[in-house]
Amino acid sequence: MAVTWIAFHLTDRCQLDCQHCLRDPGQKPKDLSLATIRKVLGEARRLYSTKQVALTGGEPTLHPELEGVLDAIVEHDFTWHVVTNGRRFEQLLGLVHDDPARRARLTAVNLSLDGADEATHDTIRGKGSFRDVMKAVTLCAAHGIPFVLQMVLNARNVHQIEAFGLMAAELGATRASFSMLQATGTHHDEALALPPRAWQNAQHRVERLAAVLTLPVTMPEGFYREQPFHVCEPMKSELLHVDVEGRLNLCCQHAGVPSEGPARDVAADLTTTSLLEAHRRLLGIIHETQAAKLAAMAEGSLGTWDHFPCNWCMKHFDKPHWTDEGARGPEAQRERWRGAWAKKVVLPVVR
Amino acid sequence: MTEPRLPRPNPQVLFTELDDGTGVLLHLDTKFYFTLNPSAVIVWKSLAEPTSGPSAIAERITKLFRVDHETAARDVDNVLGEMLEDGLVLPA
């Protein structure tokens, strides 16, 4: 076990307004400060010998000091990958090509693609965005840059799992990745949600696809786990996540998602606290969370939804979430979409 | 004699121009990539201009590259024929 990578939530800025996004477009966007990034990179290198950085968002290419971020990565001798919607890929490519050291350290471009065809993807992410991704794919292929295609599975695209995997292989991606939708707490959940059994079916299809394709096919955390005491990457401290405000928090699924009361998944502000001390506090959060899970297991109170690790944590940290029978679903409703109240959702019921 | 009409780009084909003057076509249905040399890029771009004919494209190529008009015209015909066969362009 080691701190193998640091994820920086670079910015809340984004040109898109995807239906499954946990970001609130009604909020004024924030940018992670370059000074904090430099500080954390230096500490992570010195403390843990960490070598990999992930740049996420929002859309990380919209960070006003992206060039400085790339220089900091080079100076601290990290390798990096970026998660992008592809819309500003030519600008990113320009920055990468301006300095061979930036290119040499770029391990992958993760492109968000939510459909195996234009209509499906654009319905979820906005008109024209499928072609943005395909253009970025073409540029990656032309310049020999490894790229990953990653899909957030939901009710609108779950029928395309196999087509998506095949498409990733045909296009020359180095990996296809399928993430599980997290409830947004907005009216979009109604159209995107799947019941637990449908999620498990989707998971089995992804596993079967992984077995037949030579292309690596992966599923990040979130899917059903038969064994309820599951310890994910962030809980193992293999990943440290820095949110857009420069705080160390438990994971990217939680970062910035509003909760009732103070955000209990936040360990410390890294602008004023050392990474070592923040990590020490994070271990306390992890310990408390795992103890709560053990207690729930002992009580026999875990339902089907509690076997979905991220969903359980969302509930534990009072974030918008689904639970079995939707008992607490309405509480997850939150303001979004320029201040309009989201429509109430009837959450899926599975017995 | 009237010039043959130019085929039109298949809307399912995405064109990306590279810094060195070459280009790549991605067919969104078949997921095949097609590389274009700089003169083929001129041909592809010219398809978007309604007034262009094969002869006008060949003329443009002779001005940009060291090639006589006859050779350029033959190359334009060839590349348009190949694009048609690969479904990159559709008949006029």
Coordinates of C-alpha atoms in Angstrom, one line a residue:
Chain A
M1 CA 0.0 0.0 0.0
A2 CA 1.4 3.4 -1.0
V3 CA 0.2 6.8 -2.0
T4 CA 0.5 6.1 -5.7
W5 CA -1.3 9.1 -7.1
I6 CA -2.6 12.5 -6.2
A7 CA -5.8 13.8 -7.9
F8 CA -6.3 17.6 -8.3
H9 CA -9.8 18.9 -8.9
L10 CA -8.3 21.8 -10.9
T11 CA -11.5 23.8 -11.5
D12 CA -15.2 23.9 -11.4
R13 CA -15.4 25.6 -14.8
C14 CA -16.9 23.7 -17.6
Q15 CA -18.4 24.5 -21.0
L16 CA -20.9 21.6 -20.7
D17 CA -23.8 20.9 -18.4
C18 CA -24.0 17.1 -18.3
Q19 CA -27.1 15.5 -16.8
H20 CA -25.1 13.4 -14.4
C21 CA -22.7 16.0 -13.2
L22 CA -22.4 16.5 -9.5
R23 CA -21.1 20.1 -10.0
D24 CA -23.6 22.8 -9.4
P25 CA -23.6 25.2 -12.4
G26 CA -25.5 27.7 -10.3
Q27 CA -22.4 28.3 -8.2
K28 CA -19.6 30.7 -9.1
P29 CA -16.8 28.5 -10.4
K30 CA -13.6 28.2 -8.4
D31 CA -10.0 27.3 -9.5
L32 CA -7.5 25.4 -7.4
S33 CA -4.6 27.7 -6.7
L34 CA -1.3 27.0 -8.4
A35 CA 0.5 27.8 -5.1
T36 CA -1.4 24.9 -3.4
I37 CA -0.7 22.6 -6.2
R38 CA 3.0 23.3 -6.0
K39 CA 3.0 22.9 -2.2
V40 CA 1.2 19.5 -2.4
L41 CA 3.4 18.2 -5.2
G42 CA 6.5 19.0 -3.2
E43 CA 5.2 17.4 -0.1
A44 CA 3.9 14.3 -1.9
R45 CA 7.1 13.7 -3.7
R46 CA 9.2 14.2 -0.5
L47 CA 6.9 12.2 1.9
Y48 CA 5.6 9.4 -0.2
S49 CA 7.7 9.4 -3.4
T50 CA 4.4 9.6 -5.3
K51 CA 4.9 9.8 -9.0
Q52 CA 1.5 10.2 -10.7
V53 CA -0.9 13.1 -10.8
A54 CA -4.5 13.2 -12.2
L55 CA -6.0 16.5 -13.3
T56 CA -9.8 16.6 -13.1
G57 CA -12.6 19.1 -12.8
G58 CA -14.9 20.5 -14.1
E59 CA -13.0 20.8 -17.3
P60 CA -9.3 21.0 -16.3
T61 CA -8.2 22.6 -19.5
L62 CA -10.2 25.7 -18.4
H63 CA -7.9 26.3 -15.4
P64 CA -6.5 29.8 -16.0
E65 CA -2.9 28.7 -15.0
L66 CA -2.9 25.3 -16.7
E67 CA 0.5 25.9 -18.2
G68 CA 1.9 26.7 -14.7
V69 CA 0.3 23.4 -13.4
L70 CA 2.1 21.4 -16.2
D71 CA 5.4 23.1 -15.4
A72 CA 5.0 22.3 -11.7
I73 CA 4.3 18.6 -12.6
V74 CA 7.5 18.6 -14.7
E75 CA 9.6 20.4 -12.0
H76 CA 8.6 17.9 -9.3
D77 CA 9.2 15.0 -11.7
F78 CA 5.7 13.6 -11.8
T79 CA 3.9 11.8 -14.6
W80 CA 0.3 13.0 -15.3
H81 CA -3.0 12.2 -16.9
V82 CA -6.0 14.4 -17.5
V83 CA -9.7 13.8 -17.6
T84 CA -11.3 16.0 -20.3
N85 CA -14.4 16.5 -22.4
G86 CA -12.1 17.2 -25.4
R87 CA -13.6 20.6 -26.3
R88 CA -10.3 22.4 -25.8
F89 CA -8.1 19.6 -26.9
E90 CA -6.2 21.5 -29.5
Q91 CA -5.2 24.1 -26.9
L92 CA -4.1 21.4 -24.5
L93 CA -2.1 19.7 -27.3
G94 CA -0.4 23.1 -28.0
L95 CA 0.7 23.3 -24.3
V96 CA 1.9 19.7 -24.4
H97 CA 3.9 20.2 -27.5
D98 CA 5.5 23.5 -26.3
D99 CA 7.7 21.5 -23.9
P100 CA 8.9 18.0 -24.7
A101 CA 9.1 17.3 -20.9
R102 CA 5.4 17.8 -20.6
R103 CA 4.7 15.4 -23.4
A104 CA 7.2 12.8 -22.0
R105 CA 5.4 12.8 -18.7
L106 CA 1.8 12.5 -20.1
T107 CA 0.7 9.0 -19.5
A108 CA -2.9 9.3 -20.8
V109 CA -5.7 11.5 -21.9
N110 CA -9.0 10.2 -20.4
L111 CA -11.8 11.3 -22.6
S112 CA -15.4 11.4 -21.3
L113 CA -17.7 9.7 -23.7
D114 CA -21.2 8.8 -22.6
G115 CA -22.4 7.0 -25.6
A116 CA -21.3 4.7 -28.5
D117 CA -23.1 7.0 -30.9
E118 CA -23.6 10.7 -31.3
A119 CA -27.3 10.9 -30.4
T120 CA -26.9 9.1 -27.1
H121 CA -23.8 11.0 -26.0
D122 CA -25.1 14.4 -27.0
T123 CA -28.4 13.8 -25.2
I124 CA -26.5 13.4 -22.0
R125 CA -23.6 15.9 -22.5
G126 CA -24.9 18.5 -25.0
K127 CA -25.1 18.9 -28.8
G128 CA -21.7 18.8 -30.6
S129 CA -19.8 17.2 -27.7
F130 CA -19.5 13.8 -29.3
R131 CA -17.6 15.3 -32.3
D132 CA -15.4 17.2 -29.9
V133 CA -14.4 13.9 -28.3
M134 CA -13.9 12.2 -31.7
K135 CA -11.7 15.0 -32.8
A136 CA -9.6 14.7 -29.7
V137 CA -9.4 10.9 -30.3
T138 CA -8.2 11.6 -33.8
L139 CA -5.5 14.0 -32.5
C140 CA -4.4 11.5 -29.9
A141 CA -4.1 8.8 -32.6
A142 CA -2.2 11.1 -34.9
H143 CA 0.2 12.2 -32.3
G144 CA 0.7 8.9 -30.6
I145 CA -0.8 10.0 -27.3
P146 CA -2.4 7.2 -25.3
F147 CA -6.1 7.8 -24.6
V148 CA -8.8 6.2 -22.5
L149 CA -12.5 6.3 -23.2
Q150 CA -14.5 6.6 -20.1
M151 CA -18.3 6.3 -19.8
V152 CA -20.6 7.2 -16.9
L153 CA -23.2 4.4 -17.1
N154 CA -26.8 5.4 -16.6
A155 CA -30.2 4.4 -17.9
R156 CA -29.8 6.3 -21.1
N157 CA -26.6 4.5 -22.3
V158 CA -26.5 1.2 -20.4
H159 CA -27.7 -0.6 -23.6
Q160 CA -24.4 0.4 -25.3
I161 CA -21.9 -1.2 -23.0
E162 CA -20.7 -3.7 -25.6
A163 CA -20.8 -1.2 -28.5
F164 CA -18.8 1.2 -26.4
G165 CA -16.1 -1.3 -25.6
L166 CA -15.9 -2.3 -29.3
M167 CA -15.7 1.3 -30.4
A168 CA -12.9 2.0 -27.9
A169 CA -11.0 -1.0 -29.3
E170 CA -11.6 0.0 -32.9
L171 CA -10.4 3.6 -32.3
G172 CA -7.2 2.4 -30.6
A173 CA -7.9 3.4 -27.0
T174 CA -5.6 2.0 -24.4
R175 CA -8.5 1.3 -22.1
A176 CA -12.3 1.5 -21.8
S177 CA -13.6 2.5 -18.4
F178 CA -17.2 2.3 -17.1
S179 CA -18.2 4.4 -14.0
M180 CA -21.4 4.1 -12.1
L181 CA -23.7 7.1 -12.0
Q182 CA -23.9 8.8 -8.6
A183 CA -27.2 10.4 -7.8
T184 CA -27.2 14.1 -8.5
G185 CA -30.1 15.1 -6.3
T186 CA -31.7 16.8 -9.4
H187 CA -34.6 15.9 -11.6
H188 CA -32.2 14.2 -14.0
D189 CA -32.0 11.3 -11.6
E190 CA -35.4 10.2 -12.7
A191 CA -34.3 9.5 -16.2
L192 CA -30.8 8.3 -15.4
A193 CA -31.4 6.0 -12.4
L194 CA -31.2 2.2 -12.4
P195 CA -32.4 -0.2 -9.8
P196 CA -29.8 -2.3 -8.0
R197 CA -30.4 -5.5 -10.0
A198 CA -29.9 -3.5 -13.3
W199 CA -26.6 -2.2 -12.0
Q200 CA -25.5 -5.7 -11.2
N201 CA -26.5 -6.9 -14.6
A202 CA -24.5 -4.0 -16.1
Q203 CA -21.5 -4.9 -14.0
H204 CA -21.7 -8.5 -15.2
R205 CA -21.8 -7.3 -18.8
V206 CA -18.8 -5.2 -18.3
E207 CA -16.9 -8.1 -16.7
R208 CA -17.9 -10.3 -19.7
L209 CA -16.8 -7.6 -22.1
A210 CA -13.4 -7.4 -20.3
A211 CA -13.0 -11.1 -20.8
V212 CA -13.5 -11.1 -24.5
L213 CA -11.7 -7.9 -25.5
T214 CA -7.9 -7.6 -25.6
L215 CA -8.3 -4.0 -24.7
P216 CA -8.3 -3.5 -20.9
V217 CA -11.8 -2.8 -19.6
T218 CA -12.1 -1.3 -16.1
M219 CA -14.7 -0.2 -13.6
P220 CA -13.8 2.4 -11.0
E221 CA -15.2 2.2 -7.5
G222 CA -18.9 2.3 -7.0
F223 CA -20.4 -0.9 -8.3
Y224 CA -22.0 -3.6 -6.2
R225 CA -19.8 -5.6 -3.8
E226 CA -21.1 -8.8 -2.4
Q227 CA -18.8 -8.4 0.6
P228 CA -20.0 -5.3 2.4
F229 CA -16.7 -4.4 4.1
H230 CA -15.0 -3.1 1.0
V231 CA -11.9 -0.9 1.2
C232 CA -11.6 1.3 -1.8
E233 CA -8.5 3.1 -3.2
P234 CA -9.0 6.4 -1.3
M235 CA -9.6 4.4 1.9
K236 CA -6.3 2.6 1.4
S237 CA -4.7 6.0 0.9
E238 CA -3.5 4.9 -2.5
L239 CA -5.2 8.0 -3.9
L240 CA -5.2 11.4 -2.2
H241 CA -7.8 13.8 -3.5
V242 CA -7.4 17.6 -3.4
D243 CA -10.6 19.4 -4.0
V244 CA -11.0 22.7 -5.9
E245 CA -10.7 24.7 -2.6
G246 CA -7.3 23.1 -1.8
R247 CA -8.7 20.7 0.8
L248 CA -7.8 17.1 1.3
N249 CA -11.0 15.1 1.3
L250 CA -11.9 11.5 1.1
C251 CA -12.5 11.1 -2.6
C252 CA -13.6 12.7 -5.9
Q253 CA -17.1 11.3 -5.7
H254 CA -17.7 13.4 -2.6
A255 CA -15.8 16.5 -3.4
G256 CA -18.0 19.6 -3.5
V257 CA -21.3 17.6 -3.3
P258 CA -23.3 19.5 -0.7
S259 CA -24.1 17.8 2.5
E260 CA -26.4 18.5 5.5
G261 CA -24.2 20.3 8.0
P262 CA -20.4 20.6 7.8
A263 CA -18.6 18.5 5.2
R264 CA -17.3 15.6 7.3
D265 CA -15.4 14.1 4.4
V266 CA -12.9 17.0 4.4
A267 CA -9.7 16.4 6.3
A268 CA -7.9 19.8 6.2
D269 CA -7.2 22.9 4.2
L270 CA -3.9 22.2 2.5
T271 CA -3.1 25.9 2.0
T272 CA -2.6 26.2 5.8
T273 CA -2.0 22.6 6.8
S274 CA 0.8 20.2 5.9
L275 CA -0.1 17.2 3.7
L276 CA 1.2 15.0 6.5
E277 CA -1.1 16.5 9.1
A278 CA -4.1 16.5 6.6
H279 CA -3.4 12.8 5.8
R280 CA -3.3 12.0 9.5
R281 CA -6.8 13.6 9.9
L282 CA -8.0 11.8 6.8
L283 CA -7.1 8.5 8.4
G284 CA -9.3 9.5 11.3
I285 CA -12.2 10.1 8.9
I286 CA -11.6 6.7 7.2
H287 CA -11.4 4.9 10.5
E288 CA -14.7 6.4 11.7
T289 CA -16.3 5.5 8.4
Q290 CA -15.1 1.9 8.5
A291 CA -16.2 1.6 12.1
A292 CA -19.7 2.9 11.2
K293 CA -19.8 0.3 8.4
L294 CA -18.8 -2.5 10.8
A295 CA -21.5 -1.3 13.3
A296 CA -24.2 -1.4 10.5
M297 CA -23.0 -4.9 9.6
A298 CA -23.3 -6.0 13.2
E299 CA -26.8 -4.6 13.5
G300 CA -27.8 -6.4 10.3
S301 CA -29.1 -3.1 8.9
L302 CA -27.4 -3.1 5.5
G303 CA -29.8 -3.1 2.6
T304 CA -29.0 -3.8 -1.1
W305 CA -27.9 -0.3 -1.8
D306 CA -25.4 -0.4 1.0
H307 CA -23.5 -2.9 -1.0
F308 CA -22.7 -0.1 -3.4
P309 CA -19.7 1.4 -1.6
C310 CA -19.9 5.0 -2.9
N311 CA -23.7 5.0 -2.3
W312 CA -23.1 3.9 1.3
C313 CA -20.5 6.6 1.8
M314 CA -22.8 9.2 0.2
K315 CA -25.4 8.3 2.8
H316 CA -22.9 8.1 5.6
F317 CA -21.7 11.7 4.8
D318 CA -25.2 13.0 4.3
K319 CA -24.7 13.6 0.6
P320 CA -27.4 13.3 -2.1
H321 CA -27.9 9.5 -2.5
W322 CA -30.2 6.7 -3.2
T323 CA -31.2 4.2 -0.6
D324 CA -33.3 1.1 -0.6
E325 CA -36.9 2.0 -1.3
G326 CA -35.9 5.6 -1.7
A327 CA -36.9 6.4 1.9
R328 CA -34.4 9.3 2.1
G329 CA -34.3 10.2 -1.5
P330 CA -36.4 13.3 -1.4
E331 CA -34.0 14.8 1.1
A332 CA -31.4 14.6 -1.5
Q333 CA -33.2 17.2 -3.6
R334 CA -31.2 20.3 -4.0
E335 CA -31.2 23.6 -5.8
R336 CA -29.6 23.6 -9.2
W337 CA -30.1 24.9 -12.7
R338 CA -29.9 28.6 -12.0
G339 CA -31.8 28.5 -8.8
A340 CA -34.9 26.5 -10.0
W341 CA -36.0 23.8 -7.6
A342 CA -35.5 20.4 -9.0
K343 CA -38.5 18.2 -9.6
K344 CA -39.2 15.6 -6.9
V345 CA -38.0 12.1 -7.8
V346 CA -39.6 8.8 -7.1
L347 CA -36.6 6.6 -6.5
P348 CA -36.4 3.0 -7.7
V349 CA -37.8 0.3 -5.5
V350 CA -36.3 -3.1 -5.5
R351 CA -37.3 -5.9 -3.1
Chain B
M1 CA -18.2 20.0 -72.1
T2 CA -19.4 20.5 -68.5
E3 CA -17.2 19.4 -65.7
P4 CA -18.4 16.5 -63.5
R5 CA -19.9 17.6 -60.3
L6 CA -18.0 17.1 -57.1
P7 CA -19.1 14.6 -54.6
R8 CA -20.1 15.9 -51.2
P9 CA -18.4 15.1 -47.8
N10 CA -20.2 12.3 -45.9
P11 CA -21.6 14.0 -42.8
Q12 CA -20.5 11.0 -40.8
V13 CA -16.8 11.8 -41.5
L14 CA -14.8 14.0 -39.3
F15 CA -11.9 16.0 -40.7
T16 CA -9.0 17.1 -38.5
E17 CA -6.1 19.1 -40.0
L18 CA -2.7 18.7 -38.5
D19 CA 0.0 21.3 -38.0
D20 CA 2.2 19.9 -40.8
G21 CA -0.5 20.4 -43.4
T22 CA -1.6 16.7 -43.5
G23 CA -5.0 15.6 -42.1
V24 CA -7.0 12.7 -40.8
L25 CA -10.5 11.6 -41.6
L26 CA -12.4 9.6 -39.1
H27 CA -15.4 7.7 -40.4
L28 CA -17.8 7.7 -37.5
D29 CA -19.7 4.6 -38.7
T30 CA -16.7 2.3 -39.4
K31 CA -14.2 3.9 -37.0
F32 CA -11.5 3.8 -39.7
Y33 CA -8.9 6.5 -39.8
F34 CA -7.7 7.8 -43.2
T35 CA -4.6 9.9 -43.4
L36 CA -4.5 12.7 -46.0
N37 CA -1.4 14.2 -47.5
P38 CA -1.3 17.9 -48.0
S39 CA -2.7 17.8 -51.5
A40 CA -5.5 15.5 -50.4
V41 CA -6.3 18.0 -47.6
I42 CA -6.7 20.6 -50.4
V43 CA -9.1 18.3 -52.2
W44 CA -11.1 17.6 -49.0
K45 CA -11.4 21.3 -48.1
S46 CA -12.4 22.2 -51.7
L47 CA -15.4 19.9 -51.4
A48 CA -16.9 22.3 -49.0
E49 CA -16.8 25.1 -51.7
P50 CA -19.8 24.8 -54.0
T51 CA -18.2 26.6 -56.9
S52 CA -15.2 24.2 -57.1
G53 CA -14.9 21.5 -59.7
P54 CA -12.1 18.9 -60.1
S55 CA -10.3 21.1 -62.6
A56 CA -10.3 24.1 -60.2
I57 CA -9.0 21.8 -57.4
A58 CA -6.2 20.6 -59.7
E59 CA -5.4 24.2 -60.6
R60 CA -5.1 25.1 -56.9
I61 CA -2.7 22.1 -56.3
T62 CA -0.5 23.1 -59.2
K63 CA -0.1 26.6 -57.6
L64 CA 0.8 25.1 -54.2
F65 CA 2.9 22.1 -55.2
R66 CA 5.5 21.4 -57.9
V67 CA 3.2 19.4 -60.2
D68 CA 1.8 19.9 -63.7
H69 CA -1.9 20.3 -64.2
E70 CA -2.4 17.0 -66.0
T71 CA -0.8 15.1 -63.1
A72 CA -2.7 17.1 -60.5
A73 CA -6.0 16.5 -62.4
R74 CA -5.3 12.7 -62.5
D75 CA -4.5 12.7 -58.8
V76 CA -7.6 14.6 -57.9
D77 CA -9.7 12.1 -59.8
N78 CA -7.9 9.2 -58.1
V79 CA -8.3 10.6 -54.6
L80 CA -12.0 11.4 -55.2
G81 CA -12.6 7.9 -56.5
E82 CA -10.9 6.4 -53.5
M83 CA -12.9 8.6 -51.1
L84 CA -16.1 7.5 -52.9
E85 CA -15.2 3.8 -52.6
D86 CA -14.4 4.2 -48.9
G87 CA -17.7 6.1 -48.2
L88 CA -15.9 9.3 -47.2
V89 CA -17.8 11.2 -49.8
L90 CA -21.2 10.7 -51.3
P91 CA -22.1 11.0 -55.0
A92 CA -23.2 14.5 -56.1

